CSV table of C-alpha atoms in Angstrom, one decimal:
chain,number,residue,atom,x,y,z
S,1,MET,CA,10.2,8.9,22.0
S,2,SER,CA,12.4,5.9,22.4
S,3,HIS,CA,13.0,3.4,19.7
S,4,ARG,CA,11.8,-0.2,20.1
S,5,ILE,CA,14.1,-3.2,19.4
S,6,LEU,CA,13.6,-6.9,19.5
S,7,ILE,CA,16.7,-9.0,20.6
S,8,VAL,CA,16.6,-12.6,19.5
S,9,ASP,CA,19.0,-15.3,20.8
S,10,ASP,CA,18.5,-18.8,22.2
S,11,GLU,CA,21.1,-17.9,24.8
S,12,ARG,CA,19.1,-16.1,27.5
S,13,ALA,CA,22.1,-14.6,29.1
S,14,MET,CA,23.1,-12.9,25.7
S,15,VAL,CA,19.6,-11.5,25.4
S,16,LYS,CA,19.7,-10.0,28.9
S,17,THR,CA,23.2,-8.6,28.4
S,18,LEU,CA,22.4,-6.9,25.1
S,19,ALA,CA,19.0,-5.7,26.5
S,20,ASP,CA,20.6,-4.1,29.6
S,21,ILE,CA,23.2,-2.2,27.4
S,22,LEU,CA,20.6,-1.0,24.9
S,23,ARG,CA,18.2,0.2,27.6
S,24,LEU,CA,21.1,2.3,29.0
S,25,ARG,CA,21.3,3.8,25.5
S,26,GLY,CA,17.7,4.8,25.5
S,27,TRP,CA,16.1,1.9,23.6
S,28,GLU,CA,12.9,0.2,24.6
S,29,VAL,CA,13.8,-3.5,24.5
S,30,ARG,CA,12.0,-6.8,24.2
S,31,GLY,CA,13.6,-10.3,24.1
S,32,ALA,CA,12.8,-13.5,22.2
S,33,HIS,CA,14.6,-16.8,22.5
S,34,SER,CA,13.8,-18.6,19.2
S,35,GLY,CA,13.1,-17.7,15.6
S,36,THR,CA,9.4,-18.7,15.9
S,37,GLU,CA,8.9,-16.5,19.0
S,38,ALA,CA,10.6,-13.6,17.2
S,39,VAL,CA,8.3,-13.9,14.1
S,40,ASP,CA,5.3,-14.0,16.5
S,41,ALA,CA,6.5,-10.9,18.3
S,42,ILE,CA,6.9,-8.7,15.2
S,43,THR,CA,3.5,-9.9,13.9
S,44,ARG,CA,1.8,-8.8,17.1
S,45,GLU,CA,3.5,-5.4,17.6
S,46,PRO,CA,5.8,-3.0,15.7
S,47,PHE,CA,9.6,-2.8,16.3
S,48,ASP,CA,11.9,-0.2,14.9
S,49,ALA,CA,14.7,-2.8,14.6
S,50,VAL,CA,15.6,-6.4,15.3
S,51,LEU,CA,19.0,-7.8,16.5
S,52,MET,CA,19.0,-11.5,15.9
S,53,ASP,CA,21.3,-14.5,16.1
S,54,ILE,CA,21.7,-16.6,13.0
S,55,LYS,CA,22.4,-20.0,14.5
S,56,MET,CA,19.4,-21.1,16.6
S,57,PRO,CA,17.6,-24.4,17.0
S,58,GLY,CA,14.5,-24.9,14.9
S,59,LEU,CA,13.9,-21.7,12.8
S,60,ASP,CA,17.3,-20.2,12.3
S,61,GLY,CA,17.9,-16.4,12.1
S,62,VAL,CA,17.9,-16.2,8.3
S,63,ALA,CA,14.7,-18.2,7.9
S,64,ALA,CA,13.1,-16.1,10.7
S,65,PHE,CA,14.2,-12.9,8.9
S,66,LYS,CA,12.5,-14.1,5.7
S,67,ALA,CA,9.3,-14.9,7.6
S,68,MET,CA,9.5,-11.4,9.2
S,69,LYS,CA,9.9,-9.7,5.8
S,70,ALA,CA,6.8,-11.6,4.5
S,71,ARG,CA,4.8,-9.9,7.3
S,72,ARG,CA,6.6,-6.6,7.6
S,73,PRO,CA,8.6,-6.0,4.4
S,74,GLY,CA,10.3,-2.8,5.7
S,75,ILE,CA,11.6,-4.4,8.9
S,76,ARG,CA,15.2,-3.5,9.8
S,77,VAL,CA,17.3,-6.5,10.9
S,78,VAL,CA,21.0,-6.9,12.0
S,79,LEU,CA,22.0,-10.5,12.3
S,80,MET,CA,24.7,-11.9,14.6
S,81,THR,CA,26.8,-15.0,14.3
S,82,ALA,CA,29.6,-16.7,16.3
S,83,TYR,CA,30.3,-19.1,13.4
S,84,THR,CA,31.7,-18.9,9.9
S,85,ALA,CA,28.4,-19.9,8.3
S,86,HIS,CA,29.2,-18.5,4.8
S,87,ASP,CA,26.0,-19.9,3.2
S,88,LEU,CA,23.8,-18.4,5.8
S,89,ILE,CA,25.6,-15.1,5.8
S,90,ARG,CA,25.3,-14.9,2.0
S,91,ALA,CA,21.6,-15.8,2.2
S,92,ALA,CA,21.1,-13.0,4.9
S,93,GLU,CA,22.8,-10.5,2.7
S,94,ARG,CA,20.6,-11.5,-0.3
S,95,GLU,CA,17.5,-11.0,1.8
S,96,GLY,CA,18.6,-7.5,2.7
S,97,ALA,CA,19.8,-7.7,6.3
S,98,LEU,CA,21.3,-4.3,7.4
S,99,ARG,CA,24.5,-6.1,8.5
S,100,VAL,CA,25.8,-9.4,9.7
S,101,VAL,CA,28.1,-9.0,12.7
S,102,SER,CA,30.3,-11.3,14.6
S,103,LYS,CA,29.7,-12.3,18.2
S,104,PRO,CA,30.6,-11.1,20.8
S,105,VAL,CA,28.7,-8.1,19.4
S,106,ASP,CA,30.4,-4.7,19.3
S,107,LEU,CA,27.3,-2.5,20.0
S,108,ALA,CA,29.3,0.6,19.4
S,109,ALA,CA,29.6,-0.4,15.8
S,110,VAL,CA,26.0,-1.7,15.5
S,111,LEU,CA,24.1,1.2,17.0
S,112,PRO,CA,25.1,3.7,14.2
S,113,VAL,CA,23.8,1.2,11.6
S,114,LEU,CA,20.5,1.0,13.4
S,115,GLU,CA,20.2,4.7,14.0
S,116,GLU,CA,21.0,5.5,10.4
S,117,SER,CA,18.4,3.1,9.2
S,118,LEU,CA,15.8,4.7,11.4
S,119,SER,CA,16.7,8.2,10.1
S,120,ARG,CA,15.9,7.1,6.5
S,121,SER,CA,12.9,4.9,7.3
S,122,ARG,CA,10.5,7.5,5.8
S,123,SER,CA,12.5,8.0,2.6
S,124,VAL,CA,10.6,7.1,-0.6
S,125,LEU,CA,12.1,7.1,-4.0
S,126,VAL,CA,9.5,7.8,-6.8
S,127,VAL,CA,10.6,6.7,-10.3
S,128,ASP,CA,8.5,7.9,-13.2
S,129,GLY,CA,9.2,9.1,-16.7
S,130,GLU,CA,6.3,11.5,-16.8
S,131,PRO,CA,7.7,14.8,-15.3
S,132,ALA,CA,4.3,16.2,-14.3
S,133,PHE,CA,3.0,13.1,-12.5
S,134,LEU,CA,6.4,12.5,-10.9
S,135,LYS,CA,6.4,16.0,-9.4
S,136,THR,CA,2.8,15.8,-8.3
S,137,LEU,CA,3.2,12.5,-6.6
S,138,ALA,CA,6.5,13.4,-4.9
S,139,ASP,CA,5.0,16.7,-3.6
S,140,MET,CA,1.9,15.0,-2.2
S,141,LEU,CA,4.1,12.5,-0.4
S,142,ARG,CA,6.2,15.3,1.1
S,143,ALA,CA,3.1,17.0,2.2
S,144,ARG,CA,2.2,13.9,4.2
S,145,GLY,CA,5.5,13.7,6.0
S,146,TYR,CA,7.5,11.5,3.7
S,147,ASP,CA,11.0,12.3,2.5
S,148,ALA,CA,10.2,11.8,-1.2
S,149,VAL,CA,13.1,11.7,-3.7
S,150,ALA,CA,12.2,11.9,-7.4
S,151,ALA,CA,13.9,10.1,-10.4
S,152,ASP,CA,12.8,10.4,-14.0
S,153,GLY,CA,14.4,7.2,-15.2
S,154,LEU,CA,16.3,4.1,-14.3
S,155,ASP,CA,19.7,5.7,-14.4
S,156,ALA,CA,18.6,8.5,-12.1
S,157,ALA,CA,16.9,5.9,-9.8
S,158,VAL,CA,20.2,4.0,-9.5
S,159,ASP,CA,22.0,7.2,-8.6
S,160,ARG,CA,19.4,8.1,-6.0
S,161,LEU,CA,19.4,4.6,-4.5
S,162,GLU,CA,23.1,4.8,-4.0
S,163,ALA,CA,23.0,8.3,-2.5
S,164,THR,CA,19.9,8.1,-0.3
S,165,ALA,CA,19.2,4.4,0.5
S,166,PRO,CA,15.4,4.8,0.6
S,167,ALA,CA,13.1,2.4,2.5
S,168,VAL,CA,10.6,2.2,-0.4
S,169,VAL,CA,10.8,2.5,-4.2
S,170,LEU,CA,7.6,3.5,-5.9
S,171,LEU,CA,8.2,2.5,-9.5
S,172,HIS,CA,6.2,3.2,-12.7
S,173,LEU,CA,5.8,0.1,-14.7
S,174,ARG,CA,6.9,1.5,-18.1
S,175,LEU,CA,10.2,3.2,-17.8
S,176,ASP,CA,12.8,4.2,-20.5
S,177,HIS,CA,11.4,1.5,-22.8
S,178,ILE,CA,12.8,-1.1,-20.4
S,179,ALA,CA,10.9,-4.2,-19.5
S,180,PRO,CA,9.4,-3.9,-16.0
S,181,GLN,CA,11.1,-7.1,-14.9
S,182,ASP,CA,14.5,-5.6,-15.9
S,183,SER,CA,13.9,-2.5,-13.9
S,184,VAL,CA,12.9,-4.5,-10.8
S,185,VAL,CA,15.9,-6.7,-11.1
S,186,ALA,CA,18.3,-3.7,-11.5
S,187,ILE,CA,16.9,-2.1,-8.3
S,188,ARG,CA,16.9,-5.4,-6.3
S,189,GLN,CA,20.5,-6.1,-7.3
S,190,LEU,CA,21.6,-2.7,-6.1
S,191,SER,CA,19.4,-2.6,-2.9
S,192,PRO,CA,18.1,-6.0,-1.8
S,193,ALA,CA,16.5,-4.5,1.3
S,194,VAL,CA,14.4,-1.9,-0.4
S,195,THR,CA,10.6,-2.5,-0.7
S,196,LEU,CA,9.1,-2.1,-4.1
S,197,ILE,CA,5.6,-0.8,-5.0
S,198,LEU,CA,4.8,-0.9,-8.8
S,199,TYR,CA,2.1,1.1,-10.5
S,200,SER,CA,0.6,1.6,-13.9
S,201,GLY,CA,-2.5,2.6,-15.8
S,202,ASP,CA,-2.4,-0.6,-17.7
S,203,ARG,CA,-4.1,-3.4,-15.7
S,204,SER,CA,-3.0,-6.2,-18.1
S,205,ALA,CA,0.6,-5.0,-17.9
S,206,LEU,CA,0.4,-5.1,-14.1
S,207,ASP,CA,-1.0,-8.6,-14.2
S,208,ALA,CA,1.6,-9.8,-16.6
S,209,THR,CA,4.4,-8.3,-14.4
S,210,ARG,CA,2.9,-9.9,-11.3
S,211,ALA,CA,2.9,-13.3,-13.0
S,212,ALA,CA,6.5,-12.9,-14.2
S,213,LEU,CA,8.1,-11.9,-10.9
S,214,PRO,CA,8.6,-13.9,-7.7
S,215,SER,CA,5.8,-13.1,-5.3
S,216,ASP,CA,8.1,-11.7,-2.6
S,217,TRP,CA,9.9,-9.2,-4.9
S,218,VAL,CA,7.1,-6.6,-5.0
S,219,TYR,CA,5.1,-5.5,-2.0
S,220,ALA,CA,2.1,-4.1,-3.9
S,221,TYR,CA,0.8,-3.3,-7.3
S,222,LEU,CA,-1.4,-0.2,-7.9
S,223,GLU,CA,-3.5,0.7,-10.9
S,224,LYS,CA,-3.7,4.3,-11.9
S,225,PRO,CA,-5.5,6.4,-11.0
S,226,PHE,CA,-5.1,5.4,-7.4
S,227,ALA,CA,-6.1,7.3,-4.3
S,228,VAL,CA,-3.1,8.9,-2.5
S,229,GLU,CA,-4.7,7.6,0.7
S,230,ARG,CA,-4.3,4.1,-0.4
S,231,LEU,CA,-0.6,4.6,-1.2
S,232,THR,CA,0.0,6.3,2.2
S,233,GLU,CA,-1.8,3.4,4.0
S,234,LEU,CA,0.7,1.1,2.4
S,235,LEU,CA,3.7,3.3,3.2
S,236,ASP,CA,2.5,3.7,6.8
S,237,ASP,CA,2.3,-0.1,7.2
S,238,LEU,CA,5.9,-0.3,5.8
S,239,VAL,CA,7.7,2.4,7.6
S,240,GLY,CA,5.4,3.4,10.5
S,241,ARG,CA,3.4,6.6,11.2
């Protein structure tokens, strides 16, 4: 099955050129010519990746990327620029773009980045200090086709993040006697692109953490006991079936 990519650039000739090359490489390609059009496209239909220019009239590439993440947090985006726009490039990196590349684009260098991101798209890091629950949850996710990686604490989670670059981190709220906000900050600093799902058996702690963190830092909060079907629905929305 071919992978689907959205190419976004206000220069129509650039979109056509990149689309023609990627089709020859086996990708199914769609084009968009503005940030607004691109956000609408990913809202209507799924794409495995997006290749998008930063400098566009109206909604620029970084703003469009942020809007895309609000709708599809696991979206994989490579941004292009022909300018030395340091502020926009830093903002893109903070938002978790896979890479920011210079134009004209060297697709030979970009394609391995996209393909590597696709290969790890079903990777889920489960972080929990309770060994029995950690093993049970990781095993259930593996049985449903996810590449579940287990970590029994924050230090182990950091090591796994660096080694496996998962698409999603499933994080227990109480970990190593560390405040939940501190665990989330540590993970986001190391991997800004990763999507976080927090869970706990303490509803009041979940509510307090939700109030303390920026709304776009955590994709979902789950109260234990939760149905595995509910979790897999969330994961399917994030990384695809």
